[in-house]
CSV table of C-alpha atoms in Angstrom, one decimal:
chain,number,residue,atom,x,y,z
A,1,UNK,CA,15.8,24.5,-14.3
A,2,UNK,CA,14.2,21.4,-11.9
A,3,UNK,CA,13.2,19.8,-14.8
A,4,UNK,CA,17.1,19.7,-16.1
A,5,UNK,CA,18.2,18.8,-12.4
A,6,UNK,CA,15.8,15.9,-12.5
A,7,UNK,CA,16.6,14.9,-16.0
A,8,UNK,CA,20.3,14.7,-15.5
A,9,UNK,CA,19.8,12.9,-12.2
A,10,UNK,CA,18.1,9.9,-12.8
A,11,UNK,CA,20.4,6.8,-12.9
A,12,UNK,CA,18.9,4.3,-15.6
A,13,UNK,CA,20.0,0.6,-14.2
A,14,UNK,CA,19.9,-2.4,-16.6
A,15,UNK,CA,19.0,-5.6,-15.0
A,16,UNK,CA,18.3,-8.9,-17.2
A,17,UNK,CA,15.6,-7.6,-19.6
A,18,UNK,CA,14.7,-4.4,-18.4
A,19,UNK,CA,15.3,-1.2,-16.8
A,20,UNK,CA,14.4,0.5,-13.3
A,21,UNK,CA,14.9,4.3,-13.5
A,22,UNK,CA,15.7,5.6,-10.1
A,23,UNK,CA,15.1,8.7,-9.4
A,24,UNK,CA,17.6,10.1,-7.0
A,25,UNK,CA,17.0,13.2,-8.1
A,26,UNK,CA,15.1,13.0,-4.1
A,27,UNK,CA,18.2,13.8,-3.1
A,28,UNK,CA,18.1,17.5,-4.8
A,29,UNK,CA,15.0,18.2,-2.7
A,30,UNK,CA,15.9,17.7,0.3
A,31,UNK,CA,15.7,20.2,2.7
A,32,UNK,CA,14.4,22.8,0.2
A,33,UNK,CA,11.4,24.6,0.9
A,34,UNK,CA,8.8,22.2,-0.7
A,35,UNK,CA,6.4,24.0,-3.1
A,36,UNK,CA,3.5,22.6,-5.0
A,37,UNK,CA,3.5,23.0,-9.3
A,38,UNK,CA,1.5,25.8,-11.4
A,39,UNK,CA,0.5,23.1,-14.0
A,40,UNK,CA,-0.9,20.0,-14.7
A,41,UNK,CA,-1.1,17.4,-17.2
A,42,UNK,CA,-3.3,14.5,-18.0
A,43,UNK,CA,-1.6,11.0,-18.0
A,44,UNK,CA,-4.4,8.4,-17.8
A,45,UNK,CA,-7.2,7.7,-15.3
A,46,UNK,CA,-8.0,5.5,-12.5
A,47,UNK,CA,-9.4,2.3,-13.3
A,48,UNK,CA,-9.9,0.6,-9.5
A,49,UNK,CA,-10.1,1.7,-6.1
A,50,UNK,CA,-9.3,-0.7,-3.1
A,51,UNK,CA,-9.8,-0.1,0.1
A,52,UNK,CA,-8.2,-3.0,2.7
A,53,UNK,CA,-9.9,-2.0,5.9
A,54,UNK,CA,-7.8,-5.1,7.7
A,55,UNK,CA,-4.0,-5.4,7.3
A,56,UNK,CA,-3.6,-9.2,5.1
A,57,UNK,CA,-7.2,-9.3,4.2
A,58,UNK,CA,-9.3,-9.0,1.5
A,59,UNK,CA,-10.5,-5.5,-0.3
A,60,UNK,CA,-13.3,-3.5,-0.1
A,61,UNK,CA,-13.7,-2.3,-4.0
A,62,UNK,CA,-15.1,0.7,-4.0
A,63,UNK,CA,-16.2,3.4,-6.8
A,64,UNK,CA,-15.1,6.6,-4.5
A,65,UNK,CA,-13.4,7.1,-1.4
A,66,UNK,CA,-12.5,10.0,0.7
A,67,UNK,CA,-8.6,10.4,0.7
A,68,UNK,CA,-7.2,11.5,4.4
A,69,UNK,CA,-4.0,11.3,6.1
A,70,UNK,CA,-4.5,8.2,7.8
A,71,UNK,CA,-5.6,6.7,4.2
A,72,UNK,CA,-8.7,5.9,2.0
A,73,UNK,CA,-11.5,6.8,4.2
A,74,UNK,CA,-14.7,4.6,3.2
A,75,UNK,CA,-16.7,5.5,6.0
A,76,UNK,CA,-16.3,7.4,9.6
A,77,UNK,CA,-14.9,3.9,10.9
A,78,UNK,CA,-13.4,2.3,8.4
A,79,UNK,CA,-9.9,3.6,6.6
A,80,UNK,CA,-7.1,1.4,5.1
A,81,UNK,CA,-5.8,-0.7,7.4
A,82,UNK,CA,-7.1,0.2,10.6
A,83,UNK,CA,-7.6,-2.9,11.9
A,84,UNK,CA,-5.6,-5.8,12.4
A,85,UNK,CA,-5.0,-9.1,13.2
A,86,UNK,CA,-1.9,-10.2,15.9
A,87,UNK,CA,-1.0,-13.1,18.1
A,88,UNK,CA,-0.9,-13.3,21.5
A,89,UNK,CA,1.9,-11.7,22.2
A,90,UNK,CA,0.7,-8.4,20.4
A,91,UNK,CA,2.3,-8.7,17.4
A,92,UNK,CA,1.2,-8.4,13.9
A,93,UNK,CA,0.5,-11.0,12.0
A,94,UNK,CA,-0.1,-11.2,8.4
A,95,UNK,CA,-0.7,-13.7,5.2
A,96,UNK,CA,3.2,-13.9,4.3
A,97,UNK,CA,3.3,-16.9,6.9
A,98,UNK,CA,-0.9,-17.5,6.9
A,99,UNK,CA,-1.8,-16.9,2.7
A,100,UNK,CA,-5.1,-18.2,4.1
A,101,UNK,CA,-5.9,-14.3,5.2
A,102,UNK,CA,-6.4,-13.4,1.7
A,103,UNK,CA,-9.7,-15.3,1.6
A,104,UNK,CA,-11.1,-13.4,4.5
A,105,UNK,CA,-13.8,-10.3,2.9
A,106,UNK,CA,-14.5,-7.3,5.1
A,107,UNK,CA,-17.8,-5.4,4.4
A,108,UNK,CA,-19.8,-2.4,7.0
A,109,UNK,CA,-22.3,-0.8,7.6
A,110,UNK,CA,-22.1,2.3,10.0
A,111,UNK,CA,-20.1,1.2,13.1
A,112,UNK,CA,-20.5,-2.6,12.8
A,113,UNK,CA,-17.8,-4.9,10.7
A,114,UNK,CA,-18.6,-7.8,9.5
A,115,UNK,CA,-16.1,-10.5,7.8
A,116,UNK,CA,-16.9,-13.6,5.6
A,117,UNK,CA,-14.6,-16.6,4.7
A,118,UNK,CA,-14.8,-19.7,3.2
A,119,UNK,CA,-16.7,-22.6,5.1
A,120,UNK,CA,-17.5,-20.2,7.8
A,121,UNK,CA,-20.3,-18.7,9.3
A,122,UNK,CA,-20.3,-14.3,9.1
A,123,UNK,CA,-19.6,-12.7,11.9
A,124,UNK,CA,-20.0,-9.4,12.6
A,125,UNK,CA,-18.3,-7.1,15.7
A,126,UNK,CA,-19.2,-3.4,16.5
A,127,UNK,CA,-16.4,-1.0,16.3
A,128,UNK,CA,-17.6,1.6,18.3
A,129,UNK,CA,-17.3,-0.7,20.9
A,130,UNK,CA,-14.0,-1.9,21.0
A,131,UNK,CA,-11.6,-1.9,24.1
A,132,UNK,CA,-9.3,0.1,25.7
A,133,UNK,CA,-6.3,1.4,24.0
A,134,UNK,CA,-3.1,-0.8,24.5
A,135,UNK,CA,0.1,-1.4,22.7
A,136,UNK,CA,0.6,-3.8,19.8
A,137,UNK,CA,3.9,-4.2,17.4
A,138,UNK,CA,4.1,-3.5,13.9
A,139,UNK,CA,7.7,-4.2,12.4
A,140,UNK,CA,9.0,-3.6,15.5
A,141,UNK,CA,7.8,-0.1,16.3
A,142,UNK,CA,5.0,0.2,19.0
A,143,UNK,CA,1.7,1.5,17.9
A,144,UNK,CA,-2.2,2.2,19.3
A,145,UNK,CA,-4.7,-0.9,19.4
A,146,UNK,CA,-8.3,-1.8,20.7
A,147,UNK,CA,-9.3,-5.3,20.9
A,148,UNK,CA,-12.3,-6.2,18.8
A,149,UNK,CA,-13.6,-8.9,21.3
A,150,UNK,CA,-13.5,-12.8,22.3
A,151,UNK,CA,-16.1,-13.8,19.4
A,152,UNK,CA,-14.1,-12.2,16.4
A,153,UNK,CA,-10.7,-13.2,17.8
A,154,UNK,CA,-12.3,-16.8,18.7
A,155,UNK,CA,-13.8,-16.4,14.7
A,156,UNK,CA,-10.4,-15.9,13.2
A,157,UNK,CA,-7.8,-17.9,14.9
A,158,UNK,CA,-10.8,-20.8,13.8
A,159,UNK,CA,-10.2,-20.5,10.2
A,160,UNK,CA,-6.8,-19.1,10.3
A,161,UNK,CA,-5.0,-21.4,12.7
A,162,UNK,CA,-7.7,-24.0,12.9
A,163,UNK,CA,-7.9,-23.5,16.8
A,164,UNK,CA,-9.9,-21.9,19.3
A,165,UNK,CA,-7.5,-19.1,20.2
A,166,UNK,CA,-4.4,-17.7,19.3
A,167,UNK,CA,-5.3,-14.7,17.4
A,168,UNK,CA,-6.8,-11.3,18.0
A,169,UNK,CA,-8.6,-8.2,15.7
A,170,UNK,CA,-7.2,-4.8,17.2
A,171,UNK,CA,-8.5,-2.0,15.9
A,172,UNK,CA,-6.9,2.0,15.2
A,173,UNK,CA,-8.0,4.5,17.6
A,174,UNK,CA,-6.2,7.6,16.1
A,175,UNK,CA,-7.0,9.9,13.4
A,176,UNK,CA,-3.4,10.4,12.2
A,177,UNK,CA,-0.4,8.5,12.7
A,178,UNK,CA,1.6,7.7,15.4
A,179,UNK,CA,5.0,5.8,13.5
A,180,UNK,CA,8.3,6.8,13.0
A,181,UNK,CA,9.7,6.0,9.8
A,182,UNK,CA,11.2,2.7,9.7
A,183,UNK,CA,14.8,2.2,9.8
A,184,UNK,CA,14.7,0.8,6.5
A,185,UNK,CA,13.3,3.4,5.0
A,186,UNK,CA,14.6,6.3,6.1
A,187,UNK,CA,17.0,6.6,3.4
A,188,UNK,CA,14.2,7.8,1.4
A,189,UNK,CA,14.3,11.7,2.0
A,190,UNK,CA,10.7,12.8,0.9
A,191,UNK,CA,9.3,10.0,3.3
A,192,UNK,CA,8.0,11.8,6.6
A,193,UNK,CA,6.4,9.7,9.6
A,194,UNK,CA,3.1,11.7,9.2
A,195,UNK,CA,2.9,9.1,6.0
A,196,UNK,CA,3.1,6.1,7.5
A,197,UNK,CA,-0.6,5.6,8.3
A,198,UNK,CA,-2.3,3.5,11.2
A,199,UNK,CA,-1.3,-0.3,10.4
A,200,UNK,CA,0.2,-0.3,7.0
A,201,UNK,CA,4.1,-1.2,5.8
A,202,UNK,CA,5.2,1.7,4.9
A,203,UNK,CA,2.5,4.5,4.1
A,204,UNK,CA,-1.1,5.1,4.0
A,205,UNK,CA,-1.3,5.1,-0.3
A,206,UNK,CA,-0.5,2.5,-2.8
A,207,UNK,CA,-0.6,3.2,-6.6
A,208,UNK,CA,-0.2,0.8,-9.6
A,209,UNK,CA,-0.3,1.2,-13.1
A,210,UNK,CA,-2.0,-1.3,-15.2
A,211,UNK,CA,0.0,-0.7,-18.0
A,212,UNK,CA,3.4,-2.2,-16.0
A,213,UNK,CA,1.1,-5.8,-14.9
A,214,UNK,CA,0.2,-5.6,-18.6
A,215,UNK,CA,4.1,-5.8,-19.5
A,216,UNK,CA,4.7,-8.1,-16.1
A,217,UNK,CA,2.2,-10.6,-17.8
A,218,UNK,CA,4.5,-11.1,-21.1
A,219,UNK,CA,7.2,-12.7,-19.0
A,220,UNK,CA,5.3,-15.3,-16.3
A,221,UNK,CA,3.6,-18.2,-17.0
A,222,UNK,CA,0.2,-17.6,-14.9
A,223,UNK,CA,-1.1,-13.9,-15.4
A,224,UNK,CA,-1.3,-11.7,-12.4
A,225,UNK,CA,-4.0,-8.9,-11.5
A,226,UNK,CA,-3.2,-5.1,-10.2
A,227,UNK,CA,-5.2,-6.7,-6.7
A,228,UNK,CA,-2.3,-9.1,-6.3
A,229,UNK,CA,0.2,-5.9,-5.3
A,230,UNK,CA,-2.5,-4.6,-3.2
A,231,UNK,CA,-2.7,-0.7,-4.6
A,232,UNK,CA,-5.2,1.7,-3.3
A,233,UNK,CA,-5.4,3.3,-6.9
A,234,UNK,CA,-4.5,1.3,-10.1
A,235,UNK,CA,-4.3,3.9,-12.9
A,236,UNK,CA,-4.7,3.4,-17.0
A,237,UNK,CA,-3.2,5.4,-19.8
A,238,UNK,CA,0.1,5.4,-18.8
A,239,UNK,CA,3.3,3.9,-20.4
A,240,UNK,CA,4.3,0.6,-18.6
A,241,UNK,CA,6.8,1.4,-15.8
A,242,UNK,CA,6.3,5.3,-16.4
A,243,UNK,CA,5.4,5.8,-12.9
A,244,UNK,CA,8.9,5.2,-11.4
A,245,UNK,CA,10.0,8.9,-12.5
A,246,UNK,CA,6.7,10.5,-11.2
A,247,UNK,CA,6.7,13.3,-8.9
A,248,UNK,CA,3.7,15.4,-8.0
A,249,UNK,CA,0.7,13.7,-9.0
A,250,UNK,CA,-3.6,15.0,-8.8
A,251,UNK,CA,-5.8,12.6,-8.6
A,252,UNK,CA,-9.2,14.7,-9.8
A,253,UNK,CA,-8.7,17.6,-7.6
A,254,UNK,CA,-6.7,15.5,-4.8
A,255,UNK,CA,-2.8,16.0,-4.4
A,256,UNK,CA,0.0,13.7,-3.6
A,257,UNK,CA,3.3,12.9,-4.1
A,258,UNK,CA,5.4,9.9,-5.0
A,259,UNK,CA,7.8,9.4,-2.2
A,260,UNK,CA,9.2,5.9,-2.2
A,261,UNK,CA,9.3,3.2,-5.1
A,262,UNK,CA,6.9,-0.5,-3.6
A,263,UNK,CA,9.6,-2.9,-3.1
A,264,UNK,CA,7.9,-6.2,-3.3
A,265,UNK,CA,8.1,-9.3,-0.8
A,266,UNK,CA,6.7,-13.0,-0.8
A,267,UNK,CA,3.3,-11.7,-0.8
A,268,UNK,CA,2.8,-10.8,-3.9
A,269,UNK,CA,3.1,-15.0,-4.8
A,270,UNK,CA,-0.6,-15.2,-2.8
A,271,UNK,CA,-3.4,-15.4,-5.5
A,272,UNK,CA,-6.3,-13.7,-3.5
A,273,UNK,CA,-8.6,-15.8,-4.9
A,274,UNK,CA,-8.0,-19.0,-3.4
A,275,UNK,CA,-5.2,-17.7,-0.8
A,276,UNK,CA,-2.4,-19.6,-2.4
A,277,UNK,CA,1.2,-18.9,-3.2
A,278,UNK,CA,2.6,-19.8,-6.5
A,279,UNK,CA,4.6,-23.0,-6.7
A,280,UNK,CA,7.5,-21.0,-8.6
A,281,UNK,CA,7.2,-18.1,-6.4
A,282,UNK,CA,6.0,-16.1,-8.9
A,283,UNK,CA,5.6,-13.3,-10.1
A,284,UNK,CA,8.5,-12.5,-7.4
A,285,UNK,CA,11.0,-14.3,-9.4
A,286,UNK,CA,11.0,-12.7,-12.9
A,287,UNK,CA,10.7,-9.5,-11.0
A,288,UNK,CA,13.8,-10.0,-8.9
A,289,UNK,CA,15.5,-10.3,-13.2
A,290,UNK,CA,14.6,-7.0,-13.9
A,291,UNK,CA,13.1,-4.7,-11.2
A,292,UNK,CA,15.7,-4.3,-7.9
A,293,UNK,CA,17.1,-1.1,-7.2
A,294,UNK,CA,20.8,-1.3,-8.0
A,295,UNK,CA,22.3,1.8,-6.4
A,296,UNK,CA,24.9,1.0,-3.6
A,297,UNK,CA,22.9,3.6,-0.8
A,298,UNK,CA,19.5,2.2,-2.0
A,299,UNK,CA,20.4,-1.0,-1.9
A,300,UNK,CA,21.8,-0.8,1.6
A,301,UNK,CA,18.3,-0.5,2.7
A,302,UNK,CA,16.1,-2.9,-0.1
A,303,UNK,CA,18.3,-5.6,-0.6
A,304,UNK,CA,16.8,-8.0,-3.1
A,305,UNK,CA,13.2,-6.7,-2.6
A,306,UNK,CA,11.9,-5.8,-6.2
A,307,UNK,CA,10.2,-2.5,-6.6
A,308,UNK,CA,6.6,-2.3,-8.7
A,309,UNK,CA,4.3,0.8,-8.2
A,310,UNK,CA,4.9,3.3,-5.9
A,311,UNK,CA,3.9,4.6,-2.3
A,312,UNK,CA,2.2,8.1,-2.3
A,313,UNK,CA,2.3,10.6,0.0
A,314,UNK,CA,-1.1,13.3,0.4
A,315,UNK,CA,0.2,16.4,0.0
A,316,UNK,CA,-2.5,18.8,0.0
A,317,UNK,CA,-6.3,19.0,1.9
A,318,UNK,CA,-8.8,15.8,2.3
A,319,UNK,CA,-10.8,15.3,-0.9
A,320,UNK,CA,-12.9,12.5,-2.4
A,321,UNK,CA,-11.1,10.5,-5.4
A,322,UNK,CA,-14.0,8.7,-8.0
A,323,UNK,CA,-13.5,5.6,-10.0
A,324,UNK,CA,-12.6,7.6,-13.9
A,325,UNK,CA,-10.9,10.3,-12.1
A,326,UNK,CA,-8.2,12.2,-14.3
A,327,UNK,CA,-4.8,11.5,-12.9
A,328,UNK,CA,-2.4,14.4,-13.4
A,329,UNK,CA,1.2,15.0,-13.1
A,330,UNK,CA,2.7,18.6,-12.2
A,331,UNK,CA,5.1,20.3,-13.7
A,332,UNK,CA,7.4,24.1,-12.7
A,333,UNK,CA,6.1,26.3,-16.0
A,334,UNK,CA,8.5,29.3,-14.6
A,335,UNK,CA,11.6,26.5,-14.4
């Protein structure tokens, strides 16, 4: 019976080349008693795991990682973007308007963070301890912060802005989140604020499938990379742009489920190799041909942001996810 109501309730939209299924068959769940499926099935297997333990900076690849609400956990002071950078004013600041950011690699070792760039000397700041908690501005919305120090802020406004000051690290203090949804988003029905993680966009888990960059590639000139749409998981196995019409997915023995389609922005132009964006402002522009949400109420809310890979919501108890994990979908067998 769900299976039908799914089937019958997702809108196929042809734009250019392709098609985006959207599955607005979120609509038939809501405010029904959620309920977790009595069987599995294999789809394909994760092939990467990245961690970005600073909002705009570069990864932390890692072969395992302890999933939590707040995010990938890679250590007791280190989840996915739990620290970040913002100006003086307090607000957030990321590598759509410096691409530079990109270049920046985090690394740690028990409490103390240390960061590496081009032309620059390491530097290294311990986290446990930071400063007292103020407010800094994400999107607009108010959340928790502790400054990292003068030497790290003095570090990064260096090779970022090429001046002395002008930019601070702020560190998480919180083990679960403190955001509302944001306004744009809350036309998504399965997206709840305990989702939305410490610093990130929208929500604490990214996933990708490397079958969809494979098919990406056959229409842009310069290839792309799964790191370029900064997942937390990229999977393998799966048919290219399967994932859009997932629902409950198990990664090993790890549940989540897919709550919102990734609409894509200007940062996904920034190789994050040498922190540039792509003359052509690609792979943005073929993706805007044949991957933007079409319906009226969606659109409302998206505009012309294109959607590849999908946010994930954990749905079930902490657990570690490994590099070759299985990834599962659910299914209703009494349906």
């Amino acid at each position: 019976m769900m299976d039908k109501m799914r089937s019958s309730s997702i809108t196929a939209v042809t734009i250019g080349t392709g098609s985006l299924a959207i599955f607005i068959w979120w609509w038939f769940y809501k405010g029904k008693k959620v309920r977790l499926p009595n069987e599995w099935y294999k789809v394909g297997e994760i092939s990467d795991i990245f961690v970005f333990p600073i909002k705009s900076l570069g990864c932390v690849n890692v072969t395992s990682v302890e999933c939590t609400i707040l995010g990938c956990k890679v250590s007791e002071w280190i989840r996915d973007r739990t620290l970040m950078v913002i100006d003086l004013n307090k607000k957030f600041v990321t590598a759509r308007k410096y691409p530079k950011m990109v270049q920046i690699s985090p690394s740690v070792t028990g409490s103390v963070l240390t960061l590496e760039a081009p032309g620059m000397v390491k530097i290294s700041t311990d986290l446990a301890q930071v400063g007292k908690v103020f407010k800094s501005e994400v999107w607009g919305q108010k959340v928790p912060a502790c400054d990292c120090g003068d030497e790290i802020a003095q570090w990064l406004s260096r090779f970022i802005l090429e001046q002395d000051t002008g930019l601070r690290l702020v560190y998480y203090p919180l083990d679960k989140s403190s955001r509302d949804i944001r306004p744009n988003n809350r036309l998504f029905p399965l997206l709840k604020s305990v989702d939305s993680g410490a610093y990130p966009d929208c929500t604490s888990y990214n996933l990708i499938n490397e079958a969809s960059i494979a098919d990406l590639n056959t229409k842009v000139e310069d290839p792309v990379t799964p790191l370029q749409f900064r997942p937390n998981f990229v999977v393998k196995g799966p048919k290219p742009l399967e994932e859009d019409t997932w629902d409950w997915i198990k990664i090993g023995s790890v549940i989540f489920r897919n709550i919102k389609p990734c609409t894509r922005c200007i940062f996904t132009t920034i190789n994050p190799s040498n922190g540039c964006k792509h003359p052509k402002q690609e792979p943005l522009k073929i993706l805007k041909e044949y991957r933007q949400i079409e319906n009226p109420e969606f659109r409302s809310s998206v505009g012309d942001s294109p959607v590849m890979g999908i946010h994930l919501g954990l749905k079930g108890p902490n657990g570690i996810v490994k590099l070759g994990d299985p990834v599962y979908l659910g299914k209703f067998s009494d349906d």
